mmCIF file with all atom_site columns, C-alpha atoms in Angstrom:
data_model
loop_
_atom_site.group_PDB
_atom_site.id
_atom_site.type_symbol
_atom_site.label_atom_id
_atom_site.label_alt_id
_atom_site.label_comp_id
_atom_site.label_asym_id
_atom_site.label_entity_id
_atom_site.label_seq_id
_atom_site.pdbx_PDB_ins_code
_atom_site.Cartn_x
_atom_site.Cartn_y
_atom_site.Cartn_z
_atom_site.occupancy
_atom_site.B_iso_or_equiv
_atom_site.pdbx_formal_charge
_atom_site.auth_seq_id
_atom_site.auth_comp_id
_atom_site.auth_asym_id
_atom_site.auth_atom_id
_atom_site.pdbx_PDB_model_num
ATOM 1   C CA . MET A 1 1   ? -0.538  -0.046 0.219   1.00 0.00 ? 64  MET A CA 1
ATOM 2   C CA . GLY A 1 2   ? 0.952   3.422  -1.130  1.00 0.00 ? 65  GLY A CA 1
ATOM 3   C CA . GLU A 1 3   ? 1.576   6.445  1.841   1.00 0.00 ? 66  GLU A CA 1
ATOM 4   C CA . ASP A 1 4   ? -1.326  8.294  0.288   1.00 0.00 ? 67  ASP A CA 1
ATOM 5   C CA . HIS A 1 5   ? -3.433  5.291  0.458   1.00 0.00 ? 68  HIS A CA 1
ATOM 6   C CA . HIS A 1 6   ? -2.339  4.982  4.021   1.00 0.00 ? 69  HIS A CA 1
ATOM 7   C CA . ALA A 1 7   ? -3.756  8.579  4.704   1.00 0.00 ? 70  ALA A CA 1
ATOM 8   C CA . ILE A 1 8   ? -7.159  8.094  3.108   1.00 0.00 ? 71  ILE A CA 1
ATOM 9   C CA . TRP A 1 9   ? -7.852  4.713  5.381   1.00 0.00 ? 72  TRP A CA 1
ATOM 10  C CA . LEU A 1 10  ? -6.845  6.859  8.008   1.00 0.00 ? 73  LEU A CA 1
ATOM 11  C CA . ALA A 1 11  ? -8.697  9.898  7.007   1.00 0.00 ? 74  ALA A CA 1
ATOM 12  C CA . PHE A 1 12  ? -11.820 7.309  6.172   1.00 0.00 ? 75  PHE A CA 1
ATOM 13  C CA . PRO A 1 13  ? -13.018 6.672  10.240  1.00 0.00 ? 76  PRO A CA 1
ATOM 14  C CA . GLY A 1 14  ? -11.953 10.075 11.168  1.00 0.00 ? 77  GLY A CA 1
ATOM 15  C CA . ALA A 1 15  ? -7.965  10.770 11.995  1.00 0.00 ? 78  ALA A CA 1
ATOM 16  C CA . GLU A 1 16  ? -7.042  14.320 12.100  1.00 0.00 ? 79  GLU A CA 1
ATOM 17  C CA . ALA A 1 17  ? -5.386  15.710 9.992   1.00 0.00 ? 80  ALA A CA 1
ATOM 18  C CA . GLY A 1 18  ? -2.522  16.100 12.770  1.00 0.00 ? 81  GLY A CA 1
ATOM 19  C CA . GLN A 1 19  ? -2.599  12.244 12.897  1.00 0.00 ? 82  GLN A CA 1
ATOM 20  C CA . ILE A 1 20  ? -2.795  11.768 8.959   1.00 0.00 ? 83  ILE A CA 1
ATOM 21  C CA . ARG A 1 21  ? 0.815   13.784 9.368   1.00 0.00 ? 84  ARG A CA 1
ATOM 22  C CA . GLN A 1 22  ? 2.598   12.335 11.761  1.00 0.00 ? 85  GLN A CA 1
ATOM 23  C CA . THR A 1 23  ? 1.739   8.851  10.731  1.00 0.00 ? 86  THR A CA 1
ATOM 24  C CA . ILE A 1 24  ? 2.937   9.521  7.594   1.00 0.00 ? 87  ILE A CA 1
ATOM 25  C CA . GLU A 1 25  ? 6.160   10.936 8.577   1.00 0.00 ? 88  GLU A CA 1
ATOM 26  C CA . GLU A 1 26  ? 6.680   8.202  10.965  1.00 0.00 ? 89  GLU A CA 1
ATOM 27  C CA . VAL A 1 27  ? 6.412   4.968  8.671   1.00 0.00 ? 90  VAL A CA 1
ATOM 28  C CA . TYR A 1 28  ? 7.501   6.675  6.065   1.00 0.00 ? 91  TYR A CA 1
ATOM 29  C CA . GLY A 1 29  ? 9.919   9.051  6.552   1.00 0.00 ? 92  GLY A CA 1
ATOM 30  C CA . TYR A 1 30  ? 8.561   12.007 4.904   1.00 0.00 ? 93  TYR A CA 1
ATOM 31  C CA . ASP A 1 31  ? 8.887   15.397 6.294   1.00 0.00 ? 94  ASP A CA 1
ATOM 32  C CA . LEU A 1 32  ? 6.088   17.129 6.321   1.00 0.00 ? 95  LEU A CA 1
ATOM 33  C CA . SER A 1 33  ? 6.794   19.663 8.531   1.00 0.00 ? 96  SER A CA 1
ATOM 34  C CA . ARG A 1 34  ? 6.429   22.882 5.727   1.00 0.00 ? 97  ARG A CA 1
ATOM 35  C CA . SER A 1 35  ? 3.373   24.549 5.338   1.00 0.00 ? 98  SER A CA 1
ATOM 36  C CA . VAL A 1 36  ? 1.705   24.680 1.752   1.00 0.00 ? 99  VAL A CA 1
ATOM 37  C CA . ASP A 1 37  ? 3.066   28.411 1.839   1.00 0.00 ? 100 ASP A CA 1
ATOM 38  C CA . GLN A 1 38  ? 6.896   27.293 2.043   1.00 0.00 ? 101 GLN A CA 1
ATOM 39  C CA . ILE A 1 39  ? 6.039   24.550 -0.476  1.00 0.00 ? 102 ILE A CA 1
ATOM 40  C CA . ARG A 1 40  ? 5.036   27.340 -2.945  1.00 0.00 ? 103 ARG A CA 1
ATOM 41  C CA . GLN A 1 41  ? 7.955   29.573 -2.627  1.00 0.00 ? 104 GLN A CA 1
ATOM 42  C CA . GLY A 1 42  ? 10.879  26.658 -4.442  1.00 0.00 ? 105 GLY A CA 1
ATOM 43  C CA . TYR A 1 43  ? 8.550   23.757 -5.647  1.00 0.00 ? 106 TYR A CA 1
ATOM 44  C CA . ARG A 1 44  ? 9.563   22.644 -8.839  1.00 0.00 ? 107 ARG A CA 1
ATOM 45  C CA . PHE A 1 45  ? 8.493   19.846 -11.178 1.00 0.00 ? 108 PHE A CA 1
ATOM 46  C CA . SER A 1 46  ? 9.660   16.802 -10.095 1.00 0.00 ? 109 SER A CA 1
ATOM 47  C CA . GLU A 1 47  ? 8.991   12.841 -12.031 1.00 0.00 ? 110 GLU A CA 1
ATOM 48  C CA . ILE A 1 48  ? 10.602  11.615 -8.104  1.00 0.00 ? 111 ILE A CA 1
ATOM 49  C CA . CYS A 1 49  ? 7.541   10.627 -5.803  1.00 0.00 ? 112 CYS A CA 1
ATOM 50  C CA . GLN A 1 50  ? 9.438   11.565 -3.243  1.00 0.00 ? 113 GLN A CA 1
ATOM 51  C CA . GLU A 1 51  ? 9.537   15.120 -4.147  1.00 0.00 ? 114 GLU A CA 1
ATOM 52  C CA . THR A 1 52  ? 5.725   14.811 -5.045  1.00 0.00 ? 115 THR A CA 1
ATOM 53  C CA . VAL A 1 53  ? 3.911   12.531 -2.834  1.00 0.00 ? 116 VAL A CA 1
ATOM 54  C CA . PRO A 1 54  ? 4.762   14.846 0.520   1.00 0.00 ? 117 PRO A CA 1
ATOM 55  C CA . GLU A 1 55  ? 3.851   18.097 -0.837  1.00 0.00 ? 118 GLU A CA 1
ATOM 56  C CA . ALA A 1 56  ? 0.527   16.341 -2.360  1.00 0.00 ? 119 ALA A CA 1
ATOM 57  C CA . LEU A 1 57  ? 0.008   15.325 1.485   1.00 0.00 ? 120 LEU A CA 1
ATOM 58  C CA . THR A 1 58  ? 0.891   18.410 2.714   1.00 0.00 ? 121 THR A CA 1
ATOM 59  C CA . CYS A 1 59  ? -1.860  20.066 0.666   1.00 0.00 ? 122 CYS A CA 1
ATOM 60  C CA . ALA A 1 60  ? -4.913  17.702 1.358   1.00 0.00 ? 123 ALA A CA 1
ATOM 61  C CA . VAL A 1 61  ? -3.732  18.159 5.573   1.00 0.00 ? 124 VAL A CA 1
ATOM 62  C CA . GLU A 1 62  ? -3.961  21.562 5.661   1.00 0.00 ? 125 GLU A CA 1
ATOM 63  C CA . ALA A 1 63  ? -7.019  22.190 3.316   1.00 0.00 ? 126 ALA A CA 1
ATOM 64  C CA . GLU A 1 64  ? -10.389 22.877 5.243   1.00 0.00 ? 127 GLU A CA 1
ATOM 65  C CA . SER A 1 65  ? -12.328 21.557 2.377   1.00 0.00 ? 128 SER A CA 1
ATOM 66  C CA . PHE A 1 66  ? -11.635 19.283 -0.832  1.00 0.00 ? 129 PHE A CA 1
ATOM 67  C CA . GLU A 1 67  ? -11.358 22.951 -3.179  1.00 0.00 ? 130 GLU A CA 1
ATOM 68  C CA . ASP A 1 68  ? -9.106  24.272 -1.207  1.00 0.00 ? 131 ASP A CA 1
ATOM 69  C CA . ALA A 1 69  ? -6.895  21.385 -1.348  1.00 0.00 ? 132 ALA A CA 1
ATOM 70  C CA . VAL A 1 70  ? -7.501  21.713 -5.194  1.00 0.00 ? 133 VAL A CA 1
ATOM 71  C CA . ARG A 1 71  ? -6.511  24.957 -4.536  1.00 0.00 ? 134 ARG A CA 1
ATOM 72  C CA . ASN A 1 72  ? -3.277  24.131 -2.648  1.00 0.00 ? 135 ASN A CA 1
ATOM 73  C CA . ALA A 1 73  ? -2.273  21.329 -5.107  1.00 0.00 ? 136 ALA A CA 1
ATOM 74  C CA . VAL A 1 74  ? -2.526  23.470 -8.263  1.00 0.00 ? 137 VAL A CA 1
ATOM 75  C CA . SER A 1 75  ? -1.040  26.709 -6.568  1.00 0.00 ? 138 SER A CA 1
ATOM 76  C CA . LEU A 1 76  ? 2.407   24.846 -6.078  1.00 0.00 ? 139 LEU A CA 1
ATOM 77  C CA . GLY A 1 77  ? 2.788   24.183 -9.710  1.00 0.00 ? 140 GLY A CA 1
ATOM 78  C CA . GLY A 1 78  ? 5.081   21.790 -11.317 1.00 0.00 ? 141 GLY A CA 1
ATOM 79  C CA . ASP A 1 79  ? 2.579   18.207 -12.238 1.00 0.00 ? 142 ASP A CA 1
ATOM 80  C CA . THR A 1 80  ? -0.826  19.661 -10.087 1.00 0.00 ? 143 THR A CA 1
ATOM 81  C CA . ASP A 1 81  ? -2.888  17.179 -12.014 1.00 0.00 ? 144 ASP A CA 1
ATOM 82  C CA . THR A 1 82  ? -0.808  14.736 -10.018 1.00 0.00 ? 145 THR A CA 1
ATOM 83  C CA . LEU A 1 83  ? -0.316  16.601 -7.369  1.00 0.00 ? 146 LEU A CA 1
ATOM 84  C CA . ALA A 1 84  ? -4.247  16.989 -7.294  1.00 0.00 ? 147 ALA A CA 1
ATOM 85  C CA . ALA A 1 85  ? -4.834  13.096 -7.937  1.00 0.00 ? 148 ALA A CA 1
ATOM 86  C CA . ILE A 1 86  ? -2.936  12.427 -5.181  1.00 0.00 ? 149 ILE A CA 1
ATOM 87  C CA . ALA A 1 87  ? -4.370  14.946 -2.616  1.00 0.00 ? 150 ALA A CA 1
ATOM 88  C CA . GLY A 1 88  ? -7.941  15.343 -3.742  1.00 0.00 ? 151 GLY A CA 1
ATOM 89  C CA . PRO A 1 89  ? -8.873  11.866 -2.717  1.00 0.00 ? 152 PRO A CA 1
ATOM 90  C CA . ILE A 1 90  ? -7.262  11.966 0.945   1.00 0.00 ? 153 ILE A CA 1
ATOM 91  C CA . THR A 1 91  ? -8.784  14.841 1.640   1.00 0.00 ? 154 THR A CA 1
ATOM 92  C CA . GLU A 1 92  ? -12.638 13.488 -0.198  1.00 0.00 ? 155 GLU A CA 1
ATOM 93  C CA . ALA A 1 93  ? -11.954 11.352 2.987   1.00 0.00 ? 156 ALA A CA 1
ATOM 94  C CA . MET A 1 94  ? -12.037 13.883 5.167   1.00 0.00 ? 157 MET A CA 1
ATOM 95  C CA . HIS A 1 95  ? -13.901 16.440 4.554   1.00 0.00 ? 158 HIS A CA 1
ATOM 96  C CA . VAL A 1 96  ? -16.045 14.215 1.077   1.00 0.00 ? 159 VAL A CA 1
ATOM 97  C CA . ILE A 1 97  ? -16.798 16.417 -2.560  1.00 0.00 ? 160 ILE A CA 1
ATOM 98  C CA . PRO A 1 98  ? -18.957 19.049 -1.886  1.00 0.00 ? 161 PRO A CA 1
ATOM 99  C CA . PRO A 1 99  ? -21.904 17.582 -4.347  1.00 0.00 ? 162 PRO A CA 1
ATOM 100 C CA . ASP A 1 100 ? -21.996 20.859 -6.689  1.00 0.00 ? 163 ASP A CA 1
ATOM 101 C CA . ILE A 1 101 ? -18.661 20.046 -8.168  1.00 0.00 ? 164 ILE A CA 1
ATOM 102 C CA . VAL A 1 102 ? -20.115 16.048 -8.717  1.00 0.00 ? 165 VAL A CA 1
ATOM 103 C CA . VAL A 1 103 ? -22.646 17.631 -10.381 1.00 0.00 ? 166 VAL A CA 1
ATOM 104 C CA . ALA A 1 104 ? -20.425 19.693 -12.465 1.00 0.00 ? 167 ALA A CA 1
ATOM 105 C CA . ALA A 1 105 ? -18.001 17.083 -13.582 1.00 0.00 ? 168 ALA A CA 1
ATOM 106 C CA . GLN A 1 106 ? -20.904 14.392 -14.339 1.00 0.00 ? 169 GLN A CA 1
ATOM 107 C CA . GLU A 1 107 ? -22.654 16.957 -16.325 1.00 0.00 ? 170 GLU A CA 1
ATOM 108 C CA . ARG A 1 108 ? -19.310 18.829 -18.124 1.00 0.00 ? 171 ARG A CA 1
ATOM 109 C CA . TYR A 1 109 ? -17.026 16.059 -18.469 1.00 0.00 ? 172 TYR A CA 1
ATOM 110 C CA . LEU A 1 110 ? -19.225 12.782 -18.252 1.00 0.00 ? 173 LEU A CA 1
ATOM 111 C CA . ARG A 1 111 ? -22.014 13.389 -20.106 1.00 0.00 ? 174 ARG A CA 1
ATOM 112 C CA . LYS A 1 112 ? -21.034 11.000 -22.687 1.00 0.00 ? 175 LYS A CA 1
ATOM 113 C CA . VAL A 1 113 ? -20.071 8.420  -20.326 1.00 0.00 ? 176 VAL A CA 1
ATOM 114 C CA . PRO A 1 114 ? -23.093 7.974  -18.397 1.00 0.00 ? 177 PRO A CA 1
ATOM 115 C CA . ALA A 1 115 ? -21.194 3.750  -17.704 1.00 0.00 ? 178 ALA A CA 1
ATOM 116 C CA . ILE A 1 116 ? -18.911 6.056  -15.747 1.00 0.00 ? 179 ILE A CA 1
ATOM 117 C CA . VAL A 1 117 ? -21.146 7.299  -13.827 1.00 0.00 ? 180 VAL A CA 1
ATOM 118 C CA . ASP A 1 118 ? -23.285 4.691  -12.657 1.00 0.00 ? 181 ASP A CA 1
ATOM 119 C CA . VAL A 1 119 ? -19.730 2.814  -11.601 1.00 0.00 ? 182 VAL A CA 1
ATOM 120 C CA . THR A 1 120 ? -18.732 5.412  -9.610  1.00 0.00 ? 183 THR A CA 1
ATOM 121 C CA . LYS A 1 121 ? -22.041 5.521  -7.903  1.00 0.00 ? 184 LYS A CA 1
ATOM 122 C CA . ALA A 1 122 ? -22.371 1.792  -7.501  1.00 0.00 ? 185 ALA A CA 1
ATOM 123 C CA . MET A 1 123 ? -18.326 1.597  -6.239  1.00 0.00 ? 186 MET A CA 1
ATOM 124 C CA . TYR A 1 124 ? -19.954 4.666  -3.217  1.00 0.00 ? 187 TYR A CA 1
ATOM 125 C CA . ALA A 1 125 ? -22.957 2.274  -2.888  1.00 0.00 ? 188 ALA A CA 1
ATOM 126 C CA . ALA A 1 126 ? -20.764 -0.650 -1.941  1.00 0.00 ? 189 ALA A CA 1
ATOM 127 C CA . GLY A 1 127 ? -18.909 1.510  0.904   1.00 0.00 ? 190 GLY A CA 1
ATOM 128 C CA . THR A 1 128 ? -15.888 -0.097 -0.472  1.00 0.00 ? 191 THR A CA 1
ATOM 129 C CA . TYR A 1 129 ? -12.676 0.576  2.339   1.00 0.00 ? 192 TYR A CA 1
ATOM 130 C CA . PHE A 1 130 ? -9.388  -0.255 1.670   1.00 0.00 ? 193 PHE A CA 1
ATOM 131 C CA . GLU A 1 131 ? -6.897  -2.828 3.445   1.00 0.00 ? 194 GLU A CA 1
ATOM 132 C CA . PRO A 1 132 ? -5.183  -1.721 6.950   1.00 0.00 ? 195 PRO A CA 1
ATOM 133 C CA . PRO A 1 133 ? -1.473  -1.260 6.021   1.00 0.00 ? 196 PRO A CA 1
ATOM 134 C CA . SER A 1 134 ? 0.790   -4.046 6.494   1.00 0.00 ? 197 SER A CA 1
#
């Protein structure tokens, strides 16, 4: 299990941001002490996970909402789609995706592929959760 999945697994039952940050630091050896503002000052694109995942995790645990996490990730620059793709699911587990964002995504991007919407709804309805990390 990756560190992002571990963070999601911690967030679903309600772990606080500080607990998630501390656990990921201890288990994976990441330094998550910098704030998004501190990261933003010198962040540059990197394809190395050790230089992307910690930043994305910070975007998630500092966020006050799902949208805030995505904005944090985009504000860093660089590989913003990857940063947001990591931060988003963690933040969703902490704060949920607002219904208006879900509806807008379905209408704007998934209108021509309703089967994906159906599969996603079925997955959420099943309440599938991650297995605890070993």
